[in-house]
Amino acid sequence: MIIQLEKNISAEQKADIIARVQDAKFKVTEVDTQRASYLVGTGKAEVDLRTLGQLPGILDIHRVSDDYKLVSRKWRVRPTVLDLGDGVRIGEGSLSIAAGPCSIESEAQMEKIMQHLVENDVRLMRGGVFKPRSSPYSFRGLGMDGLKLFHQMARAHGIKIVTEVMQVSQVEEMHDYVDVFQVGARNTQNFNLLDALGGVDKPVMIKRGISGTIEELLSSAEYVFSGGNEKLILCERGIRTFETASRNTLDLNAVPILKEKTHLPVVVDPSHGIGIREYVAPMALAGVMAGADGIIYEAHEKPEEAASDGQQTLNFTESARLIKNLRKVYALRQELE
Ligand code: PEP
Ligand code: MN
């Protein structure tokens, strides 16, 4: 069960509620986020929520049978919309588009892509400065120096940044230069990292694990939420299957399923999802029709020269065309809804 507490609850009232929930054979976890305070009760016993809900200090009480609770739509029915400031929002009511290179490479590269984004009215740029690479000999990113430059240039262009954080020690040093922290597919179940991101007041986009289930993705989001940060986005980026014709299998089934199970925004990454440039655009459009709140994809002035993931990266002509089509398909979806 989830109990949302009143803002001005007294210590005695809270202690009384906790005692009553424990008496009903529930384990109680206290959760304080930037937004509100909750008690999460886990247990199997039957309890009369109406009687319990009468206790002073309780704003709202819900039974949530899912293993994840605070991210469940059984509790918060209205979709969460994140406000990144300067008119940039992620969630129901708009289609977010984030594009950019797999890796941040240089000032000149960033200047080109930012111009491309501004020309196409895209306000979110992706780009890794800490890169998880399968081989230790591959380019591993420009690190903090690259991020500082990325941030400075993004601010000058009115662009918000989505970039990957790989370990706990980076959370603090990256904090002031990031608009959305990305948790990569290799770190979806890095629970220490998720705990650390629970302590920040910036949005966190969690990618689905390479072999991760939808339930596991939701549980990872629950870590961050219960750690204190409600600003979450989930990303379907393809899973590893027996299929070898594509890099991963983009599981678009996950989109309507997630949209039903959680109130959090859901975005699709077709670049890593299929891994083949020619097929990125159709899968992106399919992601929108499946119900995604946003699309995040890789773009570069010269994909064949990209430091990483060039084979799945769109050039600017392809990217501009995709942006137009994404907006058309989103408008069509709204018409059909
Ligand atoms: C990326 O976004 O460049 C990336 C490494 O993604 P993923 O964690 O989904 O592989
Ligand atoms: Mn990549």
PDB file of N, CA, C and O in Angstrom, residues 63 151 207 226 273 277 303 317:
ATOM      1  N   ARG A  63      -4.188   0.820  -2.263  1.00  0.00           N
ATOM      2  CA  ARG A  63      -3.657  -0.543  -2.294  1.00  0.00           C
ATOM      3  C   ARG A  63      -2.938  -0.708  -3.632  1.00  0.00           C
ATOM      4  O   ARG A  63      -3.496  -0.374  -4.686  1.00  0.00           O
ATOM      5  N   HIS A 151      27.691  21.483 -22.102  1.00  0.00           N
ATOM      6  CA  HIS A 151      26.732  22.258 -21.323  1.00  0.00           C
ATOM      7  C   HIS A 151      26.753  23.728 -21.727  1.00  0.00           C
ATOM      8  O   HIS A 151      25.705  24.338 -21.976  1.00  0.00           O
ATOM      9  N   LYS A 207      17.331   3.363 -19.075  1.00  0.00           N
ATOM     10  CA  LYS A 207      17.163   2.482 -20.232  1.00  0.00           C
ATOM     11  C   LYS A 207      16.907   1.059 -19.765  1.00  0.00           C
ATOM     12  O   LYS A 207      17.387   0.647 -18.703  1.00  0.00           O
ATOM     13  N   SER A 226      11.951   5.731  -4.778  1.00  0.00           N
ATOM     14  CA  SER A 226      11.935   5.523  -3.319  1.00  0.00           C
ATOM     15  C   SER A 226      13.179   6.114  -2.670  1.00  0.00           C
ATOM     16  O   SER A 226      13.216   6.325  -1.463  1.00  0.00           O
ATOM     17  N   GLY A 273      17.968   0.204 -30.656  1.00  0.00           N
ATOM     18  CA  GLY A 273      16.950  -0.842 -30.747  1.00  0.00           C
ATOM     19  C   GLY A 273      17.115  -1.737 -31.955  1.00  0.00           C
ATOM     20  O   GLY A 273      16.922  -2.945 -31.876  1.00  0.00           O
ATOM     21  N   ARG A 277      21.134   1.891 -39.674  1.00  0.00           N
ATOM     22  CA  ARG A 277      20.692   3.242 -40.022  1.00  0.00           C
ATOM     23  C   ARG A 277      19.405   3.276 -40.841  1.00  0.00           C
ATOM     24  O   ARG A 277      18.487   4.020 -40.542  1.00  0.00           O
ATOM     25  N   PRO A 303      27.957  10.473 -40.263  1.00  0.00           N
ATOM     26  CA  PRO A 303      27.880   9.232 -39.476  1.00  0.00           C
ATOM     27  C   PRO A 303      29.065   8.293 -39.720  1.00  0.00           C
ATOM     28  O   PRO A 303      29.530   7.618 -38.795  1.00  0.00           O
ATOM     29  N   THR A 317      20.249  15.104 -43.222  1.00  0.00           N
ATOM     30  CA  THR A 317      19.114  15.023 -44.154  1.00  0.00           C
ATOM     31  C   THR A 317      18.109  13.990 -43.644  1.00  0.00           C
ATOM     32  O   THR A 317      16.897  14.244 -43.590  1.00  0.00           O
TER      33      THR A 317
END
